[in-house]
Amino acid sequence: MRELATIRSASVYRVADRLVLCPQLLTKAGFFLAGPPAAFDWPIGREAMIGAIEEALAASGRIMATPHRDAFDFGPVVAAAGLKSHKAFMARAVLVDVTLEKDILHVLPMVNHGARRGFEGSGEERRFEADDLEGAVDHLLALLENASTEVDLG
């Protein structure tokens, strides 16, 4: 768990003309859950995205009590995207994970398998030095701009 506590992670969702960023908070049980989301209009400027990523990664440093399984609630993320249901969210969402581990920023686009199967790493991770947040954000913005909203149900 000590090694996990040094990892900072944020999930960046694009849903049509909305962008939702969530810090990933480590639970005492050793897994990550989405923290309070922040929503922005899409497209977002480079400087605004840099600030939002910095804020989300900083917030990710908190360790939270492990909630009861019934309390795992993705509703705030869905609401931040301006939608009413998880199914509608998953039908449109693009996700890129940004993780800071030691001195490396990892930018990983995810494959959307729909509401039943969720997201899975694409295997197309790019790595950046921690002091190259601008380069990581440029790559992130390009991924979000060019991402397909097609859901892979296969």
XYZ file of N, CA and C in Angstrom:
462
model
N 0.830 -1.193 0.000
C 0.000 0.000 0.000
C 0.872 1.253 0.000
N 2.021 1.173 0.649
C 2.903 2.336 0.716
C 3.287 2.800 -0.687
N 3.596 1.859 -1.605
C 3.935 2.234 -2.971
C 2.746 2.871 -3.676
N 1.551 2.345 -3.467
C 0.359 2.925 -4.087
C 0.130 4.354 -3.624
N 0.481 4.652 -2.390
C 0.241 5.990 -1.849
C 1.078 7.051 -2.542
N 2.123 6.654 -3.266
C 2.939 7.636 -3.985
C 2.425 7.884 -5.397
N 1.444 7.138 -5.832
C 0.886 7.284 -7.177
C -0.208 8.341 -7.161
N -0.159 9.239 -8.124
C -1.201 10.248 -8.317
C -1.863 9.936 -9.656
N -3.185 9.925 -9.685
C -3.878 9.532 -10.905
C -5.151 10.344 -11.092
N -5.458 10.619 -12.355
C -6.689 11.333 -12.698
C -7.308 10.693 -13.936
N -8.613 10.659 -13.955
C -9.360 10.182 -15.118
C -9.925 11.393 -15.841
N -9.732 11.417 -17.160
C -10.201 12.532 -17.985
C -11.211 11.965 -18.978
N -12.475 12.347 -18.814
C -13.552 11.876 -19.682
C -13.968 12.999 -20.620
N -14.172 12.657 -21.880
C -14.811 13.585 -22.808
C -16.132 12.955 -23.212
N -17.197 13.727 -23.028
C -18.532 13.282 -23.413
C -19.147 14.427 -24.212
N -19.123 14.287 -25.541
C -19.618 15.323 -26.447
C -18.907 16.642 -26.161
N -19.636 17.659 -25.721
C -19.035 18.981 -25.505
C -18.682 19.235 -24.040
N -18.517 18.164 -23.262
C -18.137 18.283 -21.841
C -16.860 17.493 -21.586
N -16.088 18.011 -20.671
C -14.887 17.339 -20.201
C -15.036 17.188 -18.700
N -14.809 15.997 -18.184
C -14.937 15.736 -16.747
C -13.621 15.145 -16.258
N -13.027 15.791 -15.261
C -11.794 15.300 -14.649
C -12.083 14.849 -13.238
N -11.559 13.682 -12.887
C -11.738 13.134 -11.535
C -10.389 12.699 -10.988
N -10.030 13.181 -9.816
C -8.862 12.585 -9.174
C -9.219 11.164 -8.766
N -8.275 10.275 -8.822
C -8.481 8.914 -8.344
C -7.932 8.846 -6.926
N -8.796 8.546 -5.960
C -8.421 8.533 -4.550
C -8.164 7.106 -4.089
N -7.052 6.911 -3.403
C -6.692 5.603 -2.877
C -7.498 5.323 -1.616
N -8.089 4.135 -1.553
C -8.817 3.733 -0.347
C -7.857 2.998 0.585
N -8.245 2.888 1.842
C -7.421 2.154 2.806
C -7.320 0.679 2.446
N -8.260 0.190 1.629
C -8.220 -1.205 1.177
C -7.248 -1.392 0.009
N -6.721 -0.289 -0.523
C -5.703 -0.389 -1.559
C -6.186 -0.299 -2.992
N -7.402 0.178 -3.222
C -7.846 0.382 -4.598
C -8.268 1.838 -4.771
N -8.366 2.257 -6.027
C -8.676 3.646 -6.336
C -10.156 3.805 -6.683
N -10.734 4.926 -6.250
C -12.104 5.311 -6.602
C -12.093 6.745 -7.105
N -13.039 7.060 -7.986
C -13.140 8.420 -8.511
C -13.498 9.393 -7.403
N -12.743 10.479 -7.336
C -13.032 11.546 -6.390
C -14.004 12.543 -7.001
N -14.225 13.662 -6.328
C -15.177 14.659 -6.820
C -14.801 15.159 -8.221
N -15.748 15.109 -9.161
C -15.444 15.519 -10.531
C -15.453 17.036 -10.702
N -14.675 17.482 -11.672
C -14.704 18.879 -12.117
C -15.080 18.856 -13.592
N -16.028 19.697 -13.989
C -16.513 19.699 -15.371
C -16.099 20.986 -16.076
N -15.814 20.846 -17.366
C -15.394 21.957 -18.210
C -16.084 21.824 -19.559
N -16.221 22.943 -20.249
C -16.710 22.890 -21.621
C -15.588 22.384 -22.520
N -15.971 21.623 -23.543
C -15.022 21.163 -24.550
C -15.270 21.943 -25.818
N -14.270 22.435 -26.520
C -12.856 22.238 -26.249
C -12.364 23.121 -25.103
N -11.269 22.692 -24.513
C -10.650 23.409 -23.404
C -9.263 23.863 -23.863
N -8.855 25.025 -23.416
C -7.535 25.531 -23.771
C -6.420 24.773 -23.070
N -5.244 24.851 -23.647
C -4.074 24.145 -23.116
C -3.769 24.554 -21.676
N -3.733 25.847 -21.397
C -3.390 26.315 -20.047
C -4.440 25.880 -19.026
N -5.710 25.937 -19.417
C -6.778 25.496 -18.510
C -6.655 23.996 -18.228
N -6.301 23.217 -19.248
C -6.135 21.773 -19.056
C -4.932 21.484 -18.163
N -3.848 22.207 -18.349
C -2.676 22.019 -17.483
C -3.070 22.264 -16.027
N -3.779 23.361 -15.767
C -4.219 23.666 -14.403
C -5.149 22.607 -13.841
N -6.068 22.122 -14.670
C -7.025 21.106 -14.214
C -6.321 19.788 -13.892
N -5.354 19.400 -14.711
C -4.599 18.164 -14.455
C -3.763 18.314 -13.188
N -3.104 19.456 -13.027
C -2.314 19.689 -11.808
C -3.190 19.574 -10.566
N -4.366 20.178 -10.625
C -5.288 20.148 -9.484
C -5.777 18.725 -9.193
N -6.146 17.994 -10.242
C -6.646 16.627 -10.051
C -5.549 15.710 -9.509
N -4.337 15.838 -10.027
C -3.240 15.000 -9.528
C -2.905 15.340 -8.083
N -2.953 16.618 -7.733
C -2.695 17.017 -6.344
C -3.768 16.447 -5.414
N -5.027 16.505 -5.836
C -6.134 15.982 -5.017
C -6.044 14.466 -4.874
N -5.428 13.819 -5.838
C -5.322 12.364 -5.825
C -4.435 11.846 -4.703
N -3.683 12.704 -4.079
C -2.786 12.277 -3.015
C -3.466 11.872 -1.724
N -4.754 12.094 -1.618
C -5.475 11.758 -0.383
C -5.773 10.267 -0.300
N -5.735 9.745 0.905
C -6.177 8.366 1.153
C -7.507 8.459 1.883
N -8.497 7.732 1.396
C -9.833 7.812 1.980
C -10.215 6.487 2.643
N -11.136 6.569 3.563
C -11.693 5.356 4.168
C -12.359 4.544 3.067
N -12.317 3.250 3.190
C -12.935 2.392 2.188
C -14.443 2.386 2.405
N -15.198 2.881 1.423
C -16.649 2.904 1.598
C -17.246 1.513 1.426
N -18.446 1.345 1.940
C -19.201 0.113 1.708
C -19.483 0.016 0.215
N -19.556 -1.169 -0.312
C -19.761 -1.377 -1.754
C -20.968 -0.593 -2.282
N -22.018 -0.470 -1.492
C -23.208 0.273 -1.919
C -22.914 1.755 -2.123
N -21.824 2.240 -1.544
C -21.499 3.667 -1.637
C -20.640 3.994 -2.853
N -20.230 2.984 -3.625
C -19.459 3.247 -4.837
C -20.415 3.915 -5.818
N -20.286 5.188 -5.994
C -21.268 5.941 -6.763
C -20.593 6.705 -7.887
N -20.916 6.348 -9.117
C -20.395 7.026 -10.295
C -21.333 8.151 -10.719
N -22.449 8.303 -9.991
C -23.455 9.313 -10.328
C -22.922 10.724 -10.458
N -22.041 11.190 -9.562
C -21.519 12.550 -9.707
C -20.760 12.768 -11.021
N -20.085 11.750 -11.514
C -19.365 11.872 -12.784
C -20.368 11.978 -13.933
N -21.391 11.142 -13.905
C -22.442 11.178 -14.929
C -23.134 12.537 -14.923
N -23.471 13.040 -13.746
C -24.129 14.349 -13.634
C -23.219 15.470 -14.126
N -21.926 15.391 -13.825
C -20.980 16.420 -14.273
C -20.893 16.466 -15.797
N -21.148 15.324 -16.437
C -21.153 15.265 -17.897
C -22.463 15.785 -18.482
N -23.422 16.096 -17.619
C -24.704 16.612 -18.078
C -25.674 15.533 -18.515
N -25.460 14.308 -18.042
C -26.323 13.192 -18.417
C -27.063 12.659 -17.202
N -28.062 11.811 -17.458
C -28.895 11.307 -16.367
C -28.653 9.834 -16.044
N -27.995 9.101 -16.942
C -27.817 7.675 -16.666
C -26.406 7.211 -17.018
N -25.976 6.190 -16.301
C -24.678 5.579 -16.561
C -24.634 5.016 -17.981
N -25.729 4.425 -18.432
C -25.789 3.848 -19.775
C -25.590 4.925 -20.843
N -26.248 6.072 -20.683
C -26.078 7.174 -21.637
C -24.644 7.695 -21.609
N -24.068 7.778 -20.420
C -22.683 8.225 -20.272
C -21.750 7.274 -21.025
N -21.888 5.993 -20.771
C -20.995 5.007 -21.379
C -21.185 4.901 -22.888
N -22.352 5.252 -23.393
C -22.588 5.213 -24.835
C -21.790 6.288 -25.565
N -21.324 7.320 -24.840
C -20.666 8.462 -25.474
C -19.260 8.757 -24.960
N -18.862 8.167 -23.862
C -17.655 8.600 -23.157
C -16.356 8.108 -23.792
N -15.388 9.010 -23.778
C -13.998 8.715 -24.113
C -13.223 8.932 -22.825
N -12.299 8.039 -22.493
C -11.536 8.145 -21.255
C -10.045 8.049 -21.540
N -9.297 8.954 -20.913
C -7.837 8.875 -20.904
C -7.406 8.989 -19.449
N -6.583 8.054 -19.003
C -6.037 8.108 -17.646
C -4.682 8.790 -17.671
N -4.459 9.651 -16.686
C -3.173 10.329 -16.515
C -2.666 9.949 -15.127
N -1.480 9.372 -15.075
C -0.924 8.902 -13.806
C 0.491 9.430 -13.631
N 0.769 9.940 -12.449
C 2.117 10.367 -12.083
C 2.658 9.345 -11.097
N 3.694 8.640 -11.517
C 4.315 7.630 -10.664
C 5.807 7.916 -10.630
N 6.289 8.241 -9.443
C 7.671 8.682 -9.247
C 7.885 9.929 -10.093
N 8.713 9.882 -11.104
C 8.969 11.075 -11.909
C 8.525 10.900 -13.361
N 7.555 10.010 -13.572
C 7.048 9.732 -14.919
C 5.537 9.968 -14.973
N 5.110 10.704 -16.007
C 3.687 10.883 -16.302
C 3.294 9.842 -17.347
N 2.262 9.078 -17.055
C 1.743 8.068 -17.975
C 0.412 8.589 -18.521
N 0.259 8.586 -19.843
C -0.996 8.990 -20.482
C -1.504 7.772 -21.248
N -2.639 7.234 -20.793
C -3.162 5.981 -21.346
C -4.601 6.148 -21.822
N -4.815 6.109 -23.151
C -6.197 6.100 -23.639
C -6.839 4.750 -23.326
N -8.118 4.788 -23.041
C -8.857 3.582 -22.686
C -9.834 3.233 -23.805
N -10.180 1.950 -23.888
C -11.180 1.465 -24.841
C -12.498 1.344 -24.089
N -13.556 1.914 -24.658
C -14.882 1.880 -24.047
C -15.625 0.640 -24.550
N -15.933 -0.272 -23.629
C -16.672 -1.493 -23.975
C -18.148 -1.400 -23.586
N -18.620 -0.215 -23.264
C -20.030 -0.049 -22.945
C -20.338 -0.178 -21.463
N -21.598 0.028 -21.135
C -22.035 0.097 -19.735
C -21.806 -1.203 -18.971
N -21.892 -2.325 -19.622
C -21.734 -3.604 -18.909
C -20.280 -3.957 -18.626
N -19.394 -3.654 -19.578
C -17.998 -4.090 -19.446
C -17.038 -2.967 -19.087
N -17.443 -1.722 -19.223
C -16.613 -0.601 -18.800
C -15.430 -0.318 -19.713
N -14.397 0.273 -19.129
C -13.211 0.686 -19.867
C -12.061 -0.280 -19.624
N -11.187 -0.356 -20.619
C -9.989 -1.189 -20.529
C -8.841 -0.421 -21.186
N -7.640 -0.555 -20.646
C -6.479 0.112 -21.228
C -6.260 -0.305 -22.672
N -5.888 0.651 -23.505
C -5.685 0.376 -24.927
C -4.325 -0.243 -25.211
N -3.396 -0.138 -24.268
C -2.041 -0.612 -24.511
C -1.190 0.407 -25.246
N -1.730 1.599 -25.482
C -1.025 2.646 -26.228
C -0.566 3.768 -25.306
N 0.010 3.392 -24.182
C 0.472 4.376 -23.207
C 1.672 5.155 -23.748
N 1.680 6.464 -23.465
C 2.857 7.306 -23.721
C 3.358 7.793 -22.383
N 4.681 7.892 -22.269
C 5.300 8.339 -21.022
C 6.034 9.652 -21.249
N 5.972 10.494 -20.226
C 6.615 11.803 -20.255
C 7.328 12.013 -18.932
N 8.420 12.767 -18.957
C 9.068 13.162 -17.711
C 8.077 14.010 -16.920
N 8.126 13.921 -15.609
C 7.175 14.652 -14.761
C 7.222 16.151 -15.010
N 8.381 16.679 -15.389
C 8.476 18.121 -15.628
C 8.036 18.514 -17.041
N 7.530 17.548 -17.824
C 7.008 17.828 -19.159
C 5.486 17.710 -19.179
N 4.841 18.359 -18.217
C 3.378 18.327 -18.171
C 2.785 18.922 -19.442
N 3.437 19.943 -19.993
C 2.940 20.558 -21.228
C 2.891 19.540 -22.364
N 3.958 18.743 -22.520
C 3.979 17.710 -23.558
C 2.909 16.657 -23.328
N 2.739 16.254 -22.069
C 1.711 15.264 -21.739
C 0.320 15.811 -22.043
N 0.091 17.079 -21.710
C -1.223 17.692 -21.968
C -1.454 17.863 -23.466
N -0.427 18.231 -24.221
C -0.591 18.322 -25.678
C -1.022 16.968 -26.245
N -0.393 15.900 -25.781
C -0.762 14.549 -26.233
C -2.184 14.202 -25.786
N -2.508 14.508 -24.545
C -3.847 14.252 -24.010
C -4.910 14.975 -24.831
N -4.690 16.250 -25.114
C -5.661 17.021 -25.899
C -5.826 16.428 -27.300
N -4.726 15.991 -27.917
C -4.816 15.368 -29.243
C -5.622 14.071 -29.174
N -5.389 13.273 -28.132
C -6.163 12.033 -27.970
C -7.651 12.334 -27.831
N -7.981 13.317 -27.009
C -9.390 13.655 -26.784
C -10.032 14.242 -28.036
N -9.284 15.023 -28.778
C -9.803 15.641 -30.003
C -10.081 14.588 -31.071
N -9.192 13.624 -31.188
C -9.268 12.647 -32.276
C -9.926 11.334 -31.885
N -10.360 11.217 -30.650
C -10.929 9.956 -30.166
C -12.263 9.658 -30.824
N -12.451 8.400 -31.085
C -13.731 7.931 -31.590
C -14.666 7.706 -30.407
N -15.914 8.045 -30.578
C -16.895 7.763 -29.530
C -17.586 6.423 -29.782
N -17.035 5.649 -30.720
C -17.565 4.309 -30.977
C -17.317 3.431 -29.760
N -18.313 2.711 -29.344
C -18.180 1.780 -28.229
C -17.822 0.415 -28.802
N -16.764 -0.202 -28.266
C -16.312 -1.519 -28.711
C -17.021 -2.589 -27.885
N -18.084 -3.144 -28.432
C -18.866 -4.147 -27.709
C -18.369 -5.563 -27.967
N -17.301 -5.697 -28.754
C -16.772 -7.014 -29.104
C -16.025 -7.698 -28.016
